[in-house]
CSV table of C-alpha atoms in Angstrom, one decimal:
chain,number,residue,atom,x,y,z
A,241,MET,CA,-19.2,-1.4,-16.9
A,242,PRO,CA,-21.8,-4.2,-17.3
A,243,GLY,CA,-20.5,-7.7,-16.9
A,244,ASP,CA,-18.5,-9.7,-14.4
A,245,VAL,CA,-16.9,-7.0,-12.1
A,246,ARG,CA,-14.2,-9.5,-11.0
A,247,ILE,CA,-12.9,-10.0,-14.4
A,248,GLN,CA,-12.9,-6.2,-15.0
A,249,ALA,CA,-10.9,-5.7,-11.8
A,250,GLU,CA,-8.3,-8.4,-12.6
A,251,ASN,CA,-7.9,-6.9,-16.1
A,252,ASP,CA,-7.6,-3.4,-14.9
A,253,ALA,CA,-5.1,-4.2,-12.3
A,254,THR,CA,-2.9,-6.0,-14.9
A,255,GLU,CA,-3.3,-3.1,-17.3
A,256,LEU,CA,-2.2,-0.5,-14.6
A,257,ARG,CA,0.7,-2.7,-13.7
A,258,GLN,CA,1.9,-2.7,-17.3
A,259,TRP,CA,1.3,1.1,-17.6
A,260,LEU,CA,3.5,1.7,-14.5
A,261,GLY,CA,6.2,-0.6,-15.8
A,262,LEU,CA,5.7,-3.1,-12.9
A,263,GLY,CA,5.0,-6.1,-15.1
A,264,LEU,CA,4.4,-9.0,-12.8
A,265,ALA,CA,6.9,-8.0,-10.2
A,266,PRO,CA,5.8,-7.6,-6.5
A,267,VAL,CA,5.0,-4.0,-5.3
A,268,ARG,CA,7.7,-3.2,-2.7
A,269,ASP,CA,6.5,0.2,-1.6
A,270,LEU,CA,2.9,1.0,-2.6
A,271,VAL,CA,2.8,4.3,-0.8
A,272,SER,CA,5.7,5.7,-2.7
A,273,LEU,CA,4.3,4.4,-6.0
A,274,LEU,CA,1.0,6.1,-5.2
A,275,GLU,CA,2.6,9.4,-4.4
A,276,LEU,CA,5.4,9.7,-6.8
A,277,ASP,CA,4.0,7.8,-9.9
A,278,LEU,CA,0.3,8.6,-9.6
A,279,GLY,CA,0.3,11.9,-7.7
A,280,VAL,CA,-2.0,10.6,-4.8
A,281,ARG,CA,-1.5,12.2,-1.4
A,282,VAL,CA,-1.2,9.4,1.1
A,283,TYR,CA,-1.4,10.0,4.8
A,284,VAL,CA,-0.7,7.4,7.6
A,285,ARG,CA,-2.5,8.4,10.8
A,286,GLY,CA,-3.5,6.6,14.0
A,287,LEU,CA,-7.3,5.8,13.6
A,288,ALA,CA,-9.8,3.7,15.4
A,289,PRO,CA,-9.2,0.0,14.9
A,290,SER,CA,-12.6,-0.3,13.1
A,291,VAL,CA,-11.4,2.0,10.3
A,292,SER,CA,-8.9,0.7,7.7
A,293,GLY,CA,-8.7,3.9,5.6
A,294,LEU,CA,-10.4,6.6,3.6
A,295,PHE,CA,-10.4,7.7,0.0
A,296,ALA,CA,-11.5,11.1,-1.4
A,297,TYR,CA,-11.0,12.9,-4.7
A,298,ASP,CA,-11.3,16.5,-5.8
A,299,ASP,CA,-10.9,17.7,-9.4
A,300,GLU,CA,-8.6,20.5,-8.3
A,301,LEU,CA,-6.7,18.8,-5.5
A,302,GLY,CA,-6.6,15.3,-6.8
A,303,ALA,CA,-6.8,12.1,-4.9
A,304,CYS,CA,-6.1,11.6,-1.1
A,305,ILE,CA,-5.8,8.3,0.8
A,306,LEU,CA,-5.7,8.0,4.6
A,307,LEU,CA,-4.4,4.8,6.0
A,308,ASN,CA,-4.6,3.5,9.6
A,309,ALA,CA,-1.1,3.6,11.3
A,310,ASN,CA,-2.4,1.2,14.0
A,311,HIS,CA,-2.8,-1.5,11.4
A,312,PRO,CA,0.2,-3.7,10.4
A,313,ARG,CA,2.1,-2.5,7.3
A,314,GLU,CA,0.8,-5.4,5.2
A,315,ARG,CA,-2.7,-4.5,6.1
A,316,ARG,CA,-2.2,-0.9,5.1
A,317,ALA,CA,-0.8,-2.0,1.7
A,318,GLN,CA,-4.0,-4.0,1.2
A,319,THR,CA,-6.1,-1.0,2.1
A,320,ALA,CA,-4.1,1.3,-0.2
A,321,ALA,CA,-4.6,-1.1,-3.0
A,322,HIS,CA,-8.3,-1.3,-2.4
A,323,GLU,CA,-8.5,2.5,-2.4
A,324,LEU,CA,-6.5,2.6,-5.6
A,325,GLY,CA,-9.4,0.6,-7.1
A,326,HIS,CA,-11.8,3.4,-6.1
A,327,PHE,CA,-9.4,6.0,-7.6
A,328,LEU,CA,-9.6,4.2,-10.9
A,329,ALA,CA,-13.2,3.2,-11.1
A,330,THR,CA,-15.4,5.5,-8.8
A,331,ARG,CA,-13.1,8.4,-7.8
A,332,HIS,CA,-15.8,11.0,-7.3
A,333,LYS,CA,-17.4,9.0,-4.4
A,334,ALA,CA,-15.6,9.5,-1.1
A,335,LYS,CA,-15.4,6.2,0.8
A,336,ILE,CA,-14.5,5.1,4.3
A,337,LEU,CA,-13.3,1.5,4.5
A,338,HIS,CA,-14.2,-0.4,7.7
A,339,THR,CA,-12.4,-3.5,8.9
A,340,ASP,CA,-15.7,-5.4,8.9
A,341,GLU,CA,-16.7,-4.2,5.4
A,342,GLU,CA,-19.1,-6.4,3.5
A,343,TYR,CA,-18.4,-6.1,-0.2
A,344,ASN,CA,-22.0,-6.0,-1.4
A,345,SER,CA,-22.0,-3.2,-4.0
A,346,ARG,CA,-20.4,-3.6,-7.4
A,347,GLU,CA,-18.0,-0.7,-6.6
A,348,GLU,CA,-16.8,-2.4,-3.4
A,349,ARG,CA,-16.5,-5.8,-5.0
A,350,TYR,CA,-14.5,-4.2,-7.8
A,351,ALA,CA,-12.1,-2.4,-5.4
A,352,ASN,CA,-11.7,-5.6,-3.3
A,353,VAL,CA,-10.7,-7.8,-6.3
A,354,PHE,CA,-8.6,-5.0,-7.8
A,355,GLY,CA,-6.5,-4.6,-4.6
A,356,ARG,CA,-5.8,-8.4,-4.5
A,357,ALA,CA,-5.0,-8.6,-8.2
A,358,PHE,CA,-2.7,-5.6,-8.1
A,359,LEU,CA,-0.7,-6.7,-5.1
A,360,THR,CA,-0.7,-10.5,-5.9
A,361,PRO,CA,-1.0,-10.9,-9.7
A,362,ALA,CA,-2.2,-14.4,-10.5
A,363,ARG,CA,0.6,-15.5,-12.8
A,364,THR,CA,3.3,-14.3,-10.4
A,365,VAL,CA,1.7,-16.0,-7.4
A,366,MET,CA,1.5,-19.2,-9.3
A,367,LEU,CA,5.1,-19.1,-10.3
A,368,ARG,CA,6.3,-18.2,-6.9
A,369,PHE,CA,4.1,-20.7,-5.2
A,370,HIS,CA,5.5,-23.6,-7.3
A,371,GLU,CA,9.1,-22.4,-6.7
A,372,ILE,CA,8.6,-22.3,-2.9
A,373,THR,CA,6.6,-25.4,-2.5
A,374,ALA,CA,8.6,-27.6,-4.9
A,375,GLY,CA,9.0,-31.1,-3.5
A,376,SER,CA,6.4,-30.5,-0.8
A,377,SER,CA,3.1,-32.3,-0.4
A,378,HIS,CA,1.6,-29.9,2.1
A,379,LEU,CA,1.4,-26.1,2.5
A,380,THR,CA,3.4,-25.2,5.6
A,381,ARG,CA,3.6,-22.1,7.7
A,382,ARG,CA,7.1,-21.5,6.3
A,383,HIS,CA,5.7,-21.5,2.7
A,384,VAL,CA,3.0,-19.0,3.7
A,385,ILE,CA,5.5,-16.7,5.5
A,386,LEU,CA,7.9,-16.7,2.6
A,387,LEU,CA,5.1,-16.0,0.0
A,388,ALA,CA,3.5,-13.3,2.1
A,389,HIS,CA,6.9,-11.6,2.5
A,390,ALA,CA,7.6,-11.8,-1.2
A,391,PHE,CA,4.4,-9.9,-2.0
A,392,GLY,CA,4.3,-7.6,1.0
A,393,VAL,CA,0.8,-8.8,2.1
A,394,SER,CA,-0.5,-10.4,5.3
A,395,ARG,CA,-0.3,-14.1,5.8
A,396,GLU,CA,-4.1,-14.4,5.8
A,397,ALA,CA,-4.4,-12.4,2.5
A,398,MET,CA,-1.7,-14.7,0.9
A,399,VAL,CA,-3.6,-17.9,1.9
A,400,ARG,CA,-6.9,-16.4,0.8
A,401,ARG,CA,-5.4,-15.6,-2.6
A,402,LEU,CA,-4.0,-19.2,-2.9
A,403,GLU,CA,-7.5,-20.5,-2.2
A,404,GLU,CA,-8.9,-18.2,-4.7
A,405,LEU,CA,-6.5,-19.4,-7.4
A,406,ARG,CA,-7.1,-23.0,-6.3
A,407,LEU,CA,-3.5,-23.6,-5.4
A,408,THR,CA,-4.6,-24.9,-2.0
A,409,LYS,CA,-7.8,-26.3,-0.6
A,410,PRO,CA,-10.7,-24.1,0.4
A,411,ASP,CA,-10.7,-23.2,4.1
A,412,THR,CA,-6.9,-23.6,4.4
A,413,TRP,CA,-6.7,-20.3,6.3
A,414,ASP,CA,-9.4,-21.5,8.7
A,415,TRP,CA,-7.3,-24.6,9.4
A,416,PHE,CA,-4.3,-22.5,10.3
A,417,VAL,CA,-6.4,-20.3,12.6
A,418,ALA,CA,-7.9,-23.4,14.3
A,419,ASN,CA,-4.4,-24.8,14.8
A,420,GLY,CA,-2.6,-21.9,16.4
A,421,GLY,CA,-2.4,-19.5,13.4
A,422,ILE,CA,0.9,-18.1,11.9
A,423,THR,CA,2.5,-15.8,14.4
A,424,ASN,CA,5.0,-13.0,14.1
A,425,THR,CA,7.4,-15.0,16.2
A,426,GLN,CA,7.3,-17.8,13.6
A,427,ALA,CA,7.7,-15.2,10.9
A,428,ARG,CA,10.9,-13.8,12.6
A,429,GLU,CA,12.3,-17.3,12.9
A,430,VAL,CA,11.8,-17.9,9.1
A,431,LEU,CA,12.8,-14.4,7.8
A,432,GLY,CA,15.5,-13.4,10.3
A,433,ASP,CA,16.8,-9.9,9.5
A,434,LEU,CA,14.3,-9.7,6.6
A,435,PHE,CA,11.5,-9.3,9.2
A,436,ALA,CA,11.5,-5.4,9.1
A,437,THR,CA,10.1,-3.2,11.8
A,438,ASP,CA,7.2,-1.0,10.9
A,439,THR,CA,8.5,2.6,11.2
A,440,ASP,CA,5.2,4.2,10.0
A,441,LYS,CA,3.6,3.5,13.3
A,442,HIS,CA,6.1,5.8,15.0
A,443,GLU,CA,5.8,8.4,12.2
A,444,ALA,CA,2.1,8.5,12.1
A,445,ASP,CA,2.0,12.1,13.3
A,446,GLN,CA,4.1,13.5,10.4
A,447,PRO,CA,2.2,16.6,9.2
A,448,THR,CA,2.8,16.2,5.4
A,449,THR,CA,3.3,13.4,2.9
A,450,LEU,CA,6.6,12.5,1.3
A,451,ARG,CA,5.7,14.3,-2.0
A,452,LEU,CA,4.3,17.3,-0.3
A,453,SER,CA,7.4,17.8,1.8
A,454,LEU,CA,9.6,17.8,-1.2
A,455,LEU,CA,7.4,20.3,-3.1
A,456,ALA,CA,7.2,22.6,0.0
A,457,ALA,CA,11.0,22.5,0.3
A,458,GLU,CA,11.5,23.2,-3.3
A,459,ALA,CA,9.1,26.1,-3.3
A,460,TRP,CA,10.9,27.6,-0.3
A,461,ARG,CA,14.4,27.1,-2.0
A,462,GLN,CA,13.3,28.9,-5.1
A,463,ASP,CA,11.8,31.8,-3.1
A,464,LEU,CA,8.3,31.0,-4.5
A,465,LEU,CA,6.8,30.9,-1.0
A,466,SER,CA,8.1,32.2,2.3
A,467,GLU,CA,8.2,30.2,5.5
A,468,GLY,CA,5.2,32.0,6.8
A,469,GLN,CA,3.2,31.3,3.6
A,470,LEU,CA,4.1,27.6,3.7
A,471,ALA,CA,3.3,27.3,7.4
A,472,ARG,CA,-0.2,28.7,6.7
A,473,LEU,CA,-0.7,26.5,3.7
A,474,LEU,CA,0.4,23.3,5.4
A,475,HIS,CA,-1.3,24.2,8.7
A,476,LEU,CA,2.0,24.0,10.6
A,477,ASP,CA,3.8,26.1,13.1
A,478,ARG,CA,7.2,27.6,12.2
A,479,LEU,CA,9.0,24.9,14.2
A,480,GLY,CA,7.3,22.0,12.4
A,481,LEU,CA,7.9,23.6,9.0
A,482,ARG,CA,11.6,24.3,9.8
A,483,GLU,CA,12.1,20.7,10.8
A,484,ILE,CA,10.8,19.6,7.3
A,485,LEU,CA,13.0,22.1,5.5
A,486,ASP,CA,16.0,21.2,7.6
A,487,ASN,CA,15.6,17.5,6.8
A,488,VAL,CA,15.4,18.2,3.1
A,489,GLU,CA,18.5,20.5,3.2
A,490,ILE,CA,20.5,17.9,5.1
A,491,GLU,CA,19.6,15.4,2.4
A,492,ARG,CA,20.6,18.0,-0.3
A,493,SER,CA,24.0,18.7,1.4
A,494,GLU,CA,24.8,15.0,1.7
A,495,ALA,CA,24.1,14.7,-2.1
A,496,ASP,CA,26.6,17.4,-3.0
A,497,GLY,CA,29.4,15.1,-3.6
A,498,MET,CA,27.3,12.6,-5.6
A,499,PRO,CA,27.2,12.5,-9.5
A,500,LYS,CA,25.0,15.2,-10.9
A,501,LEU,CA,22.0,14.5,-13.0
A,502,ALA,CA,22.3,14.9,-16.8
A,503,GLU,CA,21.3,18.3,-18.2
């Protein structure tokens, strides 16, 4: 719409959060939220370093997002949030997001601001910032690491957001870069066991998404589709399909002793 695209993006991100029931809480697993709450097919694949991700939409098939498994998990979350902005505002325009993207068009500026606002809502960032930095006169690496972990974003993205919200001085991130940066080793020292490994890098060759695997297994269980039909639809060989079905059946058998859902 006409007007300041940044304000629109911030407002839309807040509205979507409310609609999803997130309120002001950090988003812990954006990929699952996209797939299970919004019906977006999300794939994580190894791509060239210069490509962050891709978005495409079809009226019959819905929305698809491709994320680069070679990028850190926090970077993928930022890419996914950016592509979610395209899904809301300009879904009929397929888009490849490059790492050196310059946000010149209104559509790209919107998606960029939307992604930041969705992952790091201003009010929550301000509250968490004042909690973590209470009693301090300087922004330290420890502060940045804890804040970035709380919101599931990169350390750079966190500092840039603090700069944007005027919670720290401009060029703060540039100062950190010029003085050794904020390393993964330092993050491990601060977070300890909370510093999780990135399993998606090792699972990048999975042929289907989480939601699609569940749907395929359910179609097979109800005899709606045969193994051969599913293999053709998913472009899998029988061995690959059987692995997916076996994994779902194992999970189902493990759940047999658990409380049943209400009728």
